mmCIF file of C-alpha atoms in Angstrom:
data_model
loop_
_atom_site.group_PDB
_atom_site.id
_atom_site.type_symbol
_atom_site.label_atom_id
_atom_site.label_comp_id
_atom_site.label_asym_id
_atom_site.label_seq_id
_atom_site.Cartn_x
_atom_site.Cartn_y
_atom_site.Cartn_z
ATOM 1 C CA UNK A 1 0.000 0.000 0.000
ATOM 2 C CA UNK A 2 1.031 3.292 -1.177
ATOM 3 C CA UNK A 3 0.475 6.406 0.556
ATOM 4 C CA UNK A 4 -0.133 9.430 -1.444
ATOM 5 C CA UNK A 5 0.445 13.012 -0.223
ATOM 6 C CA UNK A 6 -1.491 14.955 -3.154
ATOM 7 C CA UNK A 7 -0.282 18.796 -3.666
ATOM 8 C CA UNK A 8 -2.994 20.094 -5.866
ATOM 9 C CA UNK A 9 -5.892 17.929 -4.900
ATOM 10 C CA UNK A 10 -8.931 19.807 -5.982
ATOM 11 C CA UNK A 11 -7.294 20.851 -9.661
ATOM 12 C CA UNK A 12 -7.377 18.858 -12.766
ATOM 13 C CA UNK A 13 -4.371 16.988 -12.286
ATOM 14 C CA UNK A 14 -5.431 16.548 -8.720
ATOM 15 C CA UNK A 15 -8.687 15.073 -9.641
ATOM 16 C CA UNK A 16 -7.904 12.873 -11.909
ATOM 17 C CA UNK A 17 -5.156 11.464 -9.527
ATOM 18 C CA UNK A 18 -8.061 11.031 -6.589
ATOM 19 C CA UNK A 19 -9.724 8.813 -9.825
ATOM 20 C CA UNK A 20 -7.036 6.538 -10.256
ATOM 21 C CA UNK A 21 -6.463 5.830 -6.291
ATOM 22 C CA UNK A 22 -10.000 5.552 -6.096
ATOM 23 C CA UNK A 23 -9.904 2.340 -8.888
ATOM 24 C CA UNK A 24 -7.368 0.733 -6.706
ATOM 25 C CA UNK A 25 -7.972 1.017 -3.148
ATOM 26 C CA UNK A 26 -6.208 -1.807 -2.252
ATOM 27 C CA UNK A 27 -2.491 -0.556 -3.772
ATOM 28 C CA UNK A 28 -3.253 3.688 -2.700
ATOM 29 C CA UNK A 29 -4.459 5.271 0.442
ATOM 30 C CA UNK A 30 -4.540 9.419 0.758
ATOM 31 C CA UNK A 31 -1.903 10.330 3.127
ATOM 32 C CA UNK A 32 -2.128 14.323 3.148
ATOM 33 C CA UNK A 33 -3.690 16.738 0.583
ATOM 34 C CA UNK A 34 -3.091 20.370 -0.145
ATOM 35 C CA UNK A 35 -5.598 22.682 -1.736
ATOM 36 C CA UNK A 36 -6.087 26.427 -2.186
ATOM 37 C CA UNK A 37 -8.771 28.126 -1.513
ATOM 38 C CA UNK A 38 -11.857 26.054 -2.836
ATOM 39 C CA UNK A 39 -13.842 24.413 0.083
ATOM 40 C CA UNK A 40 -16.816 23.191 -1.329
ATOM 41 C CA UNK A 41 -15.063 21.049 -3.791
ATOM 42 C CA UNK A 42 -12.748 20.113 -1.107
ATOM 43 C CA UNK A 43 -15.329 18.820 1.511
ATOM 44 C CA UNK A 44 -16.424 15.888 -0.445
ATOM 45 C CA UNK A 45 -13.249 14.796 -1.206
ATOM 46 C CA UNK A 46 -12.063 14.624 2.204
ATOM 47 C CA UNK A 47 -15.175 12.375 3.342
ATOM 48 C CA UNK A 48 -14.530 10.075 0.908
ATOM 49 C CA UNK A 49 -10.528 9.974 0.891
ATOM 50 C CA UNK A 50 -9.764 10.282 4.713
ATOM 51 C CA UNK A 51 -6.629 11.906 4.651
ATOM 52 C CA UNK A 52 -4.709 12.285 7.884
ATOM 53 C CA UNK A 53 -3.047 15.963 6.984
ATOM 54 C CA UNK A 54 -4.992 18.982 5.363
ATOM 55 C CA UNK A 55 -3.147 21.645 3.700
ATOM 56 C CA UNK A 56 -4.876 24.724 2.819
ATOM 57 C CA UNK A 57 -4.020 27.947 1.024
ATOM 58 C CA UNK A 58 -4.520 30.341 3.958
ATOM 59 C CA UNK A 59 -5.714 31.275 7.539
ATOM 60 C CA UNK A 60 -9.196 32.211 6.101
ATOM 61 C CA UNK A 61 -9.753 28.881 4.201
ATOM 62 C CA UNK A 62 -8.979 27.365 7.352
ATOM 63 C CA UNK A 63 -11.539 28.790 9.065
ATOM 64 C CA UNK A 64 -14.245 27.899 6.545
ATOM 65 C CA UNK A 65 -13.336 24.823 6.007
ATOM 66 C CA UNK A 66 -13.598 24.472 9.785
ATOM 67 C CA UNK A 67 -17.334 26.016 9.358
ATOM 68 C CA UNK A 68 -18.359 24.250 6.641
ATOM 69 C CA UNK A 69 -17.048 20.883 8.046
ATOM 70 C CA UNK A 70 -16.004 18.827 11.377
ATOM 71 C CA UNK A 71 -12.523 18.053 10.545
ATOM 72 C CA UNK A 72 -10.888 15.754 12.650
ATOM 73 C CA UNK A 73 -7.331 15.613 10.602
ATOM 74 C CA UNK A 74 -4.628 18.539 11.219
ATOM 75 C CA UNK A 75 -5.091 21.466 9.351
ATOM 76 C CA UNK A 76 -1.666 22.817 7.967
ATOM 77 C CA UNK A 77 -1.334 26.586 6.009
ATOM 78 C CA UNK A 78 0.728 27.585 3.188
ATOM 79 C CA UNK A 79 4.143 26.793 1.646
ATOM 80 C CA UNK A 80 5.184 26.009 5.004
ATOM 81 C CA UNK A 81 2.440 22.896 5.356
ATOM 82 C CA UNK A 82 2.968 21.560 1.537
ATOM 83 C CA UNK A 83 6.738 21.227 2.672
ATOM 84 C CA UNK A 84 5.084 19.445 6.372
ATOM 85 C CA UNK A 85 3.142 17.073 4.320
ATOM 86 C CA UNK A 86 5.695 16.646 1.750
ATOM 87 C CA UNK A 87 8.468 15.507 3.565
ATOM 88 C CA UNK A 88 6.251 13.351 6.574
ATOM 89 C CA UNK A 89 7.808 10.235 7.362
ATOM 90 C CA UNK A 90 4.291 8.435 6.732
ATOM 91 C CA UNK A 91 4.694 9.730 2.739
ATOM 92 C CA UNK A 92 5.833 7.120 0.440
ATOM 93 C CA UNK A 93 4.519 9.011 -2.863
ATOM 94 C CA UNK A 94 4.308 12.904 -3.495
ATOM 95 C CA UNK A 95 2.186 14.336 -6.385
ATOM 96 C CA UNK A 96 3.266 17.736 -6.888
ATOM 97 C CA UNK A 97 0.217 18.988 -9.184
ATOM 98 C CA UNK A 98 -0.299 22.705 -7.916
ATOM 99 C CA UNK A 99 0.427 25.128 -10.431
ATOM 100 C CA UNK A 100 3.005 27.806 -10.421
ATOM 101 C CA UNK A 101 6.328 27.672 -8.803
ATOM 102 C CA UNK A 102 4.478 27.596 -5.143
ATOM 103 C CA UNK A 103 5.782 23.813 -5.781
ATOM 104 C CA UNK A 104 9.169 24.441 -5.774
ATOM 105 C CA UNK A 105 10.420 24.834 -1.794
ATOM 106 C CA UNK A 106 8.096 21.339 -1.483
ATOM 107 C CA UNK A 107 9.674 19.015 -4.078
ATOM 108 C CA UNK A 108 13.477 20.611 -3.038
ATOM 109 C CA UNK A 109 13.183 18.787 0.180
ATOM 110 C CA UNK A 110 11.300 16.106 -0.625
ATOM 111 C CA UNK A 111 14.272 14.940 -2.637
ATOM 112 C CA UNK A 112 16.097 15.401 0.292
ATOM 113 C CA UNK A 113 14.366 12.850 2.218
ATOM 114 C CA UNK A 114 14.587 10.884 -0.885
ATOM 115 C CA UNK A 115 11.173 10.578 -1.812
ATOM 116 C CA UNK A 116 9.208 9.187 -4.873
ATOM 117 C CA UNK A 117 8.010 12.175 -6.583
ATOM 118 C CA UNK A 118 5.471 12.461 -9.624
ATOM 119 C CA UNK A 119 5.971 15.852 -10.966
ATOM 120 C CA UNK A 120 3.368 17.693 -12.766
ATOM 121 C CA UNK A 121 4.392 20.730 -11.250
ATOM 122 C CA UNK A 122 6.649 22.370 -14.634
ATOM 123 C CA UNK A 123 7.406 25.617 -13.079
ATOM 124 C CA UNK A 124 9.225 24.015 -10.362
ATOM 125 C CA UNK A 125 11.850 22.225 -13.265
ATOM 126 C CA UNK A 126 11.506 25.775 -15.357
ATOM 127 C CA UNK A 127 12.893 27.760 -12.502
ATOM 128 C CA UNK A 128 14.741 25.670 -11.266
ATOM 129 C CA UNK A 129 15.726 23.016 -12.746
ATOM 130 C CA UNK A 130 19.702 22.945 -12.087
ATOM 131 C CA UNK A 131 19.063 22.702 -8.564
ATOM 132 C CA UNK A 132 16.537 20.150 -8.766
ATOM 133 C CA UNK A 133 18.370 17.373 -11.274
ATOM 134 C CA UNK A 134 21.442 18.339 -9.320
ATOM 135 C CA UNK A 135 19.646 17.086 -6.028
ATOM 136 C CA UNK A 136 17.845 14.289 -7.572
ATOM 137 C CA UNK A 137 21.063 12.604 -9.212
ATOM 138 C CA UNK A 138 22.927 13.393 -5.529
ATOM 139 C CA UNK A 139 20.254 11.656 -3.401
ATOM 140 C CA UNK A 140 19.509 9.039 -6.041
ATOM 141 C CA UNK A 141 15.768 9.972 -6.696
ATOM 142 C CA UNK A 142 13.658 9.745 -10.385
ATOM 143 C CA UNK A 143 11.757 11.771 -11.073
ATOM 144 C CA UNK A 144 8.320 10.327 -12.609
ATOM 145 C CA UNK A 145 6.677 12.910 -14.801
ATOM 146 C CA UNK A 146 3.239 13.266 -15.369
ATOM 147 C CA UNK A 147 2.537 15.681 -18.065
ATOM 148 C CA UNK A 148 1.176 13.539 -20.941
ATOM 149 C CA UNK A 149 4.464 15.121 -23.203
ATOM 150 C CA UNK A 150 7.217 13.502 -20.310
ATOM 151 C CA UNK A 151 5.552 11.105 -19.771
ATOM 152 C CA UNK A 152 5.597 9.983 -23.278
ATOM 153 C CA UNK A 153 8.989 11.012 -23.369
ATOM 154 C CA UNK A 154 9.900 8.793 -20.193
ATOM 155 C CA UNK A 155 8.312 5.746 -21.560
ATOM 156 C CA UNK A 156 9.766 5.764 -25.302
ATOM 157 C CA UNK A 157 13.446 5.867 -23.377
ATOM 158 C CA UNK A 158 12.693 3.019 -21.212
ATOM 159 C CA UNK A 159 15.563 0.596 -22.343
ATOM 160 C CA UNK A 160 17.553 2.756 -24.301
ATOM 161 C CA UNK A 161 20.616 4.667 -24.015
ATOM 162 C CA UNK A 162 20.753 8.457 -23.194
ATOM 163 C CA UNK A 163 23.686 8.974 -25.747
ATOM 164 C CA UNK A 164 22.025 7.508 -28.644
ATOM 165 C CA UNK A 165 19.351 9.791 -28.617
ATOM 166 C CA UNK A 166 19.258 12.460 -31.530
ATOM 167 C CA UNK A 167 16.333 14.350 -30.834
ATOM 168 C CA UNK A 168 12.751 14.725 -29.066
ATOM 169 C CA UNK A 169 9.479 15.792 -30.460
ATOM 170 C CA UNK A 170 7.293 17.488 -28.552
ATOM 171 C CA UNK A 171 3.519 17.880 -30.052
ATOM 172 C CA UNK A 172 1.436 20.487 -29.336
ATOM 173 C CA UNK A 173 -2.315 20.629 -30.145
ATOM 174 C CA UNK A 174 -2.148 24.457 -30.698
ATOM 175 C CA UNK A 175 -4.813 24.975 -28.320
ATOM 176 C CA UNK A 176 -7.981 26.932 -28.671
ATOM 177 C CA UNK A 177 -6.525 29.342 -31.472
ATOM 178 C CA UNK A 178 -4.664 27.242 -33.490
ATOM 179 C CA UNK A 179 -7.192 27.770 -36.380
ATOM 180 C CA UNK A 180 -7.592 31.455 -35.848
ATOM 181 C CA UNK A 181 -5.432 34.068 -38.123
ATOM 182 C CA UNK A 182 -3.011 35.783 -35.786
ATOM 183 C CA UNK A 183 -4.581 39.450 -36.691
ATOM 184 C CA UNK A 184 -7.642 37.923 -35.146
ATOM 185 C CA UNK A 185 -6.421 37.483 -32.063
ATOM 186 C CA UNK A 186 -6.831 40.996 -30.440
ATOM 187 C CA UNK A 187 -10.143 40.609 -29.353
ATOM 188 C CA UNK A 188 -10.508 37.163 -28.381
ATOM 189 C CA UNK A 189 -12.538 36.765 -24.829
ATOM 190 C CA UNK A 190 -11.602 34.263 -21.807
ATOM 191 C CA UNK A 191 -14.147 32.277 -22.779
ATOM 192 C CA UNK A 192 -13.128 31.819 -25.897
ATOM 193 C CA UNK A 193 -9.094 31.404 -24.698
ATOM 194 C CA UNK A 194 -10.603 28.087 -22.163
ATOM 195 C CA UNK A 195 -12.618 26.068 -25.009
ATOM 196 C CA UNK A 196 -9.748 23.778 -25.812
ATOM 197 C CA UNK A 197 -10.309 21.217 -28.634
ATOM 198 C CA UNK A 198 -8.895 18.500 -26.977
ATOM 199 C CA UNK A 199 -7.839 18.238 -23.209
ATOM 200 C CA UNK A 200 -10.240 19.121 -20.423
ATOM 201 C CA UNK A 201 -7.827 21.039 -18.366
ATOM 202 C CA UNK A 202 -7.318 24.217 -15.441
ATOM 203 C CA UNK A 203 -7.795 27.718 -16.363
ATOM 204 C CA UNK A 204 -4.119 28.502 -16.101
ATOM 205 C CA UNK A 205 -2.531 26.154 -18.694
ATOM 206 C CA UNK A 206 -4.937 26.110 -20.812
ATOM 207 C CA UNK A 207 -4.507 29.927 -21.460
ATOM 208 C CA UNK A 208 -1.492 28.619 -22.213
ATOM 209 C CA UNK A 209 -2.102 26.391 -24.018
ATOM 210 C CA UNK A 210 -3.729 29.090 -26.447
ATOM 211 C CA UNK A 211 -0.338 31.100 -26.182
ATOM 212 C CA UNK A 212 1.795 28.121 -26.602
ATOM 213 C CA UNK A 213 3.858 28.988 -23.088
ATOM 214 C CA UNK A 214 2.979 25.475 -22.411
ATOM 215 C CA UNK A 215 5.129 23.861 -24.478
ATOM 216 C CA UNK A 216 7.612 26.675 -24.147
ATOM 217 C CA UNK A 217 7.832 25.320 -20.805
ATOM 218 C CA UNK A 218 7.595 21.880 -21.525
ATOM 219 C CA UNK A 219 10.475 22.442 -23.761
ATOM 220 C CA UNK A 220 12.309 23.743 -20.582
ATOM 221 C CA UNK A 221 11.065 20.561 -18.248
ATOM 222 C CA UNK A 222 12.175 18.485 -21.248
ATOM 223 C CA UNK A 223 15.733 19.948 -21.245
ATOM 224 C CA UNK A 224 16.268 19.524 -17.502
ATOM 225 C CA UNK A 225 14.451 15.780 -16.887
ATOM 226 C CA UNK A 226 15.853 13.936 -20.171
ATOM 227 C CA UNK A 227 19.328 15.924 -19.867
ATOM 228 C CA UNK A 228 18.603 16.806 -23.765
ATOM 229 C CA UNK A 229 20.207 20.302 -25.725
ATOM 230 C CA UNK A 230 17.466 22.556 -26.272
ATOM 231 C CA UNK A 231 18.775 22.353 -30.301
ATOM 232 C CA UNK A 232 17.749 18.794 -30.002
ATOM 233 C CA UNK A 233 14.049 19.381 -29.114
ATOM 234 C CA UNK A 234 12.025 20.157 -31.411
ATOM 235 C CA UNK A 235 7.597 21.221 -31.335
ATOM 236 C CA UNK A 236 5.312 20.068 -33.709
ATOM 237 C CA UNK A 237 1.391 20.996 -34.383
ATOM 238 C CA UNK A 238 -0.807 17.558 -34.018
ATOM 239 C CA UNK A 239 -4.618 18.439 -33.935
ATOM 240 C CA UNK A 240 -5.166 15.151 -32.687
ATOM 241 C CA UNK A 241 -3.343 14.816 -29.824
ATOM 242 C CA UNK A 242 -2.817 10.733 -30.401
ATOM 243 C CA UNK A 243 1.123 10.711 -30.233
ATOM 244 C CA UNK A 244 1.934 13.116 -26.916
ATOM 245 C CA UNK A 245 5.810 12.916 -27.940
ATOM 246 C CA UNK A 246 8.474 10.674 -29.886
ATOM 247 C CA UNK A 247 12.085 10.307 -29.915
ATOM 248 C CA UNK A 248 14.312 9.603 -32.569
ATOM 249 C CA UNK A 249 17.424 8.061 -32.004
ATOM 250 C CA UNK A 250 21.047 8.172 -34.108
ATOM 251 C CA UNK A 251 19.824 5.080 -36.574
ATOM 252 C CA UNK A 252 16.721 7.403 -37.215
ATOM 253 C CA UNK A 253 14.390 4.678 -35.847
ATOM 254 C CA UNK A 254 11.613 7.054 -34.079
ATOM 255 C CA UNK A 255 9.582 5.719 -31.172
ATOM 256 C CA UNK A 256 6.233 6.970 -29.783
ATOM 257 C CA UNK A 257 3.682 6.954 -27.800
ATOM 258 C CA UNK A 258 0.150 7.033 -28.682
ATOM 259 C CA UNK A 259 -3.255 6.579 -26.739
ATOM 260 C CA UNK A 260 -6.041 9.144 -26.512
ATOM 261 C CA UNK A 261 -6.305 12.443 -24.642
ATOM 262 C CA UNK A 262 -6.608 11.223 -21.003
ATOM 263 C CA UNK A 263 -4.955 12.310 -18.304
ATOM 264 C CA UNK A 264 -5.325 9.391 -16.052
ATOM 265 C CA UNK A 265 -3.402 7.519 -18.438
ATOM 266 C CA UNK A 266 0.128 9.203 -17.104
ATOM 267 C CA UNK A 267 -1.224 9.946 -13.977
ATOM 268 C CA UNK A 268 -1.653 5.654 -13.101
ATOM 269 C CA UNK A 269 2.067 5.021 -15.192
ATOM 270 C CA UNK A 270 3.929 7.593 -12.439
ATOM 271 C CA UNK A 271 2.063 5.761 -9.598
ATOM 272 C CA UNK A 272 2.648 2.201 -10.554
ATOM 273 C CA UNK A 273 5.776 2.829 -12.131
ATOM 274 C CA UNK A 274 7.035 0.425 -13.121
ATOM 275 C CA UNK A 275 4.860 -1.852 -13.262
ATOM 276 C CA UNK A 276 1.091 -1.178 -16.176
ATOM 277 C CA UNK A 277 -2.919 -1.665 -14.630
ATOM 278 C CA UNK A 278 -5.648 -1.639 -16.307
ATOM 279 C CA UNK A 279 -7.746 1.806 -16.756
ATOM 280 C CA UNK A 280 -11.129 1.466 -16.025
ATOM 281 C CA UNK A 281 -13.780 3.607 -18.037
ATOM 282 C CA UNK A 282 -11.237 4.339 -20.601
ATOM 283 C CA UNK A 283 -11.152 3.596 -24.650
ATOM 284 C CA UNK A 284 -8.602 2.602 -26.946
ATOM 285 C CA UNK A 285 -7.750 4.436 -29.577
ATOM 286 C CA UNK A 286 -9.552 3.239 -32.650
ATOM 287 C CA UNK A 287 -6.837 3.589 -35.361
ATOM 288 C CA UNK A 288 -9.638 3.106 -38.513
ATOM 289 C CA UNK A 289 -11.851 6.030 -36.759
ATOM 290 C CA UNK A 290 -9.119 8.406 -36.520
ATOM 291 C CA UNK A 291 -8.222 7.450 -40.596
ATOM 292 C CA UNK A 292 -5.396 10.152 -40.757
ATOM 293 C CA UNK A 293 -3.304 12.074 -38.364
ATOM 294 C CA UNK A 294 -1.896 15.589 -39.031
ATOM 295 C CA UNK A 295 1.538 17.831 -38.338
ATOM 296 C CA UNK A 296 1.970 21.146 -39.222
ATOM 297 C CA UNK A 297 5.533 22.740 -38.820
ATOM 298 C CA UNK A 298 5.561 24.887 -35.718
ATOM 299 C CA UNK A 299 6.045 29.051 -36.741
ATOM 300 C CA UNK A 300 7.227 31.572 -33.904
ATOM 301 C CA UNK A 301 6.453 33.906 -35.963
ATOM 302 C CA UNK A 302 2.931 32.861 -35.041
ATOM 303 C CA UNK A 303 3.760 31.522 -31.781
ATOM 304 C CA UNK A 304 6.404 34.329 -29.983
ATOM 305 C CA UNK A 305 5.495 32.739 -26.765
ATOM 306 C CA UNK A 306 7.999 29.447 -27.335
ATOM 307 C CA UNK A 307 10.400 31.625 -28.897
ATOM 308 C CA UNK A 308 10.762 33.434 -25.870
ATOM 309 C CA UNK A 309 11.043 30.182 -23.725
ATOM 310 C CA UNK A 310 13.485 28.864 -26.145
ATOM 311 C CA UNK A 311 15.804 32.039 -25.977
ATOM 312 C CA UNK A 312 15.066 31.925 -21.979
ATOM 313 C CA UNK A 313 15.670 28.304 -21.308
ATOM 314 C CA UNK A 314 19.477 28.733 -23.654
ATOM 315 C CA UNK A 315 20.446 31.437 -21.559
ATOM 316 C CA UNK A 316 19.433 29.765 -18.297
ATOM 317 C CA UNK A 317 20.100 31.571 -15.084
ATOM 318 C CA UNK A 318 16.951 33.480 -14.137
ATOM 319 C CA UNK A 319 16.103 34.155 -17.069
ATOM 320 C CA UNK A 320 13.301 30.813 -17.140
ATOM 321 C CA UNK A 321 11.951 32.614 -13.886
ATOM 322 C CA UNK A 322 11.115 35.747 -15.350
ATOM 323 C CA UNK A 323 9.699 34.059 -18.102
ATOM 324 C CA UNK A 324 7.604 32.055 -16.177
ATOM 325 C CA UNK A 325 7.036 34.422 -13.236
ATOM 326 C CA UNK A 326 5.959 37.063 -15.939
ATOM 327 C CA UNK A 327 3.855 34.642 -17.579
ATOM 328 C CA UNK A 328 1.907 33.650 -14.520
ATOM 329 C CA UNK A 329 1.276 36.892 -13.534
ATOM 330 C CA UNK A 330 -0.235 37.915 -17.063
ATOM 331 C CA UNK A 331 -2.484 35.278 -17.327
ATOM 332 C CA UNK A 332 -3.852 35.980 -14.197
ATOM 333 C CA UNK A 333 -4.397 39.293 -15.616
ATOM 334 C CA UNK A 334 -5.928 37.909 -18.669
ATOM 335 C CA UNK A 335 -8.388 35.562 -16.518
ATOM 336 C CA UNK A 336 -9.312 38.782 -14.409
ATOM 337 C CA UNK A 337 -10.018 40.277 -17.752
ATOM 338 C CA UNK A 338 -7.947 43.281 -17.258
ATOM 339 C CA UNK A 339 -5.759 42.592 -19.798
ATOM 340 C CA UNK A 340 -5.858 41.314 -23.938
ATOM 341 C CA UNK A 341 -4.733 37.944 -24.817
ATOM 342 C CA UNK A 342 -2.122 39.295 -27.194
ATOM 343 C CA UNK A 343 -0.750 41.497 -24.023
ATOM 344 C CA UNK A 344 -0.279 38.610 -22.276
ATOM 345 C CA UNK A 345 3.607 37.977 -24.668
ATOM 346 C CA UNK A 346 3.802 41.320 -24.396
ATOM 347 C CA UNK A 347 4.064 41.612 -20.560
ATOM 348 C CA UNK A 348 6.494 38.508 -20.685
ATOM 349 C CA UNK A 349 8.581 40.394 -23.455
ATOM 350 C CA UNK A 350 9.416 43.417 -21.720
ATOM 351 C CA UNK A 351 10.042 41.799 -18.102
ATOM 352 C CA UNK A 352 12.577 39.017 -20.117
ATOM 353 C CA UNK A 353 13.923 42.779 -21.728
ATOM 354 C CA UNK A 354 14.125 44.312 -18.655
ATOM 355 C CA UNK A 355 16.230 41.134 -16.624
ATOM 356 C CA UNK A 356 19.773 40.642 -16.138
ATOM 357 C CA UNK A 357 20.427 37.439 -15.918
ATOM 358 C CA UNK A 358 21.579 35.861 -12.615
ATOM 359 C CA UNK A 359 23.585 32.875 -13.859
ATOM 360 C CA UNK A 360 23.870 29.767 -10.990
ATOM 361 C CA UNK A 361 21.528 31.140 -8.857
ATOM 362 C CA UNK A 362 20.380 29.700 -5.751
ATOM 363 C CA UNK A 363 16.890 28.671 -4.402
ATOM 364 C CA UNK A 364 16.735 32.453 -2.551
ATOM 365 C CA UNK A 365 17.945 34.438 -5.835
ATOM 366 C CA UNK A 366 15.152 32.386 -7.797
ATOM 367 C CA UNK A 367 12.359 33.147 -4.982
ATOM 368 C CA UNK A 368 13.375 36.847 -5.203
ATOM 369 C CA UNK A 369 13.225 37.305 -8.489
ATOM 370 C CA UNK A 370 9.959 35.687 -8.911
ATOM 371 C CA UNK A 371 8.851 37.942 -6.451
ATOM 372 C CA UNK A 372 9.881 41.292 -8.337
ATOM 373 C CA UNK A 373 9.116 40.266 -11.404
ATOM 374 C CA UNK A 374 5.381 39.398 -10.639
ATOM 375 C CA UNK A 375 5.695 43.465 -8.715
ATOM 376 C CA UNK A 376 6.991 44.523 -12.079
ATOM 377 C CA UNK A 377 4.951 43.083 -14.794
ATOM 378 C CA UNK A 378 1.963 44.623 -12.253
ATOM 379 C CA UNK A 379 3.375 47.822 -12.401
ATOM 380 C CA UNK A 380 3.997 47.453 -16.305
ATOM 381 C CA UNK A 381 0.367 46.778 -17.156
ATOM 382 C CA UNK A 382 -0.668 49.821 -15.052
ATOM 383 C CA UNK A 383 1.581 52.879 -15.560
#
């Protein structure tokens, strides 16, 4: 029996994890779970999982969850409790799937303790992703990614040698907008950015999604986990979202992975690594329904959003910070609607302008330049 202290619970990726431990009761229990600030979809999940530990977002959640419920498990707040929960002797598995880099401090230590740690937390590898490899390879610990792309990746390198590898392909849906002329883009609406084609998915990345920061990022994550040159990944468009990533090796033999657009399916591979279970409720791809698959070359001339991350993620330092502490912050703005879509690369643009570059830096340089930049793109969009 695995116990499972989920970071993220009442997101999408936290969801979908409760579904798989819910299909196997007898091989997953719910040690601890953090959330932010959503009760009511908290309450019922805590009836029917039983963790021990609670972590919440804030003082005030704590109080209405206390209101709204008799807990009898601890209640823990903030950074400070995902780290507590993270790193508790009674954790055997950590699921990092908040978003943002509020994941970072918690997966730092809970390499330290030598954890097992599915990641779908990308900021944390984005900001920081020298520190964390570093710190994984020292205290011996994999880790088991969970976006569909990694995971993919991660899979099609099972048995084969790191130095043989020539490239990895990334493919990207192109999100809500793929099939909308760039000029049009001005006046697109929130609701419009969050009706993706394919994947059912948080607010947050699937604004990104639209921009293409996503993969920008993923092509970041990609860098750090597989130890791959960032002229050595490449992005494709695939509408279909049936492969989630291949990688070609020096013979030019490609491998890939295939299987439809559900999240469970790389969710349930990081838990029982390394071992395969069935997935209930789910169907298999039917190759004669699908009939044809398509790829478009990816253009960042369409796309500036992965150019930046490209240029960020080659210069390194703190630059992948600001790019991802400037994106954050500007699709927040987006969501609140006080902002355009298309301002959204602008605000990253002039904070990765702005920046000079901290190269090495440490876990307190990262944190404090997250900080200012999120004060600065703020202060950008209203001067």
């Amino acid at each position: 029996m695995k116990k499972i202290t989920l970071l993220g619970a009442t997101g999408s990726i936290g969801i979908q994890t409760l579904e798989v431990i819910r299909q196997y009761p007898q091989l997953f229990s719910v040690h601890a779970f953090a959330f932010g600030k959503n009760v009511k979809k908290a309450i019922p999940l805590i009836r029917e999982f039983q963790p021990k530990i609670l972590v919440v977002q804030d003082m005030e959640t704590k109080h209405e969850l206390q209101q709204h419920y008799a807990v009898r498990t601890e209640i823990l707040v903030g950074a400070a409790g995902m780290v507590e929960v993270s790193i508790d002797p009674e954790t055997d598995v950590l699921v990092n799937a908040v978003m943002g880099s509020v994941g970072l401090d918690a997966t730092i230590q809970a390499i330290e303790k030598k954890k097992q740690i599915a990641i779908a937390n990308k900021e944390t590898l984005v900001t920081a992703g020298h520190l964390v490899m570093a710190l994984a390879q020292q205290h011996q610990v994999q880790l088991l990614p969970v976006d569909s792309e990694h995971s993919a990746i991660f899979q099609c390198l099972q048995g084969e040698k790191q130095q043989q590898v020539e490239r990895i392909i990334l493919t990207a849906s192109g999100g809500s907008f793929r099939d909308t002329p760039r000029e049009a883009l001005e006046n697109v609406t929130v609701e419009d950015a969050l009706k993706h084609p394919n994947w059912n998915m948080g607010a947050k990345i699937t604004i990104d999604s639209a921009s293409m920061m996503n993969k920008g990022l993923e092509v970041i994550e990609a860098h750090w986990l597989f130890n791959i040159p960032y002229d050595k990944i490449d992005v494709i468009l695939h509408k279909e979202s049936i492969i989630h990533s291949m990688v070609e090796f020096q013979d030019r033999s490609i491998i890939a992975q295939l299987g439809n657009a559900d999240m469970r399916i790389p969710i349930q591979y990081a838990l029982t690594y390394p071992n395969r279970m069935p997935l209930q409720e789910s169907d298999p791809v039917n190759f004669i329904e699908l009939g044809k698959m398509h790829f478009q070359e990816m253009s960042f001339e369409r796309f500036p959003c992965l150019e930046m991350a490209y240029q960020a993620g080659k210069e390194g330092g703190t630059m992948p910070a600001v790019l991802n502490a400037a994106n954050e912050q500007a699709v927040a703005l987006f969501l609140q609607k006080k902002i355009s879509f298309l301002a959204i690369e602008k605000v990253i643009l002039e904070m990765l302008n702005t920046h000079q570059s901290i190269q090495h830096p440490d876990l307190e340089t990262i944190q404090a330049v997250d900080q200012e930049t999120r004060l600065k793109a703020i202060q950008f969009v209203t001067r």
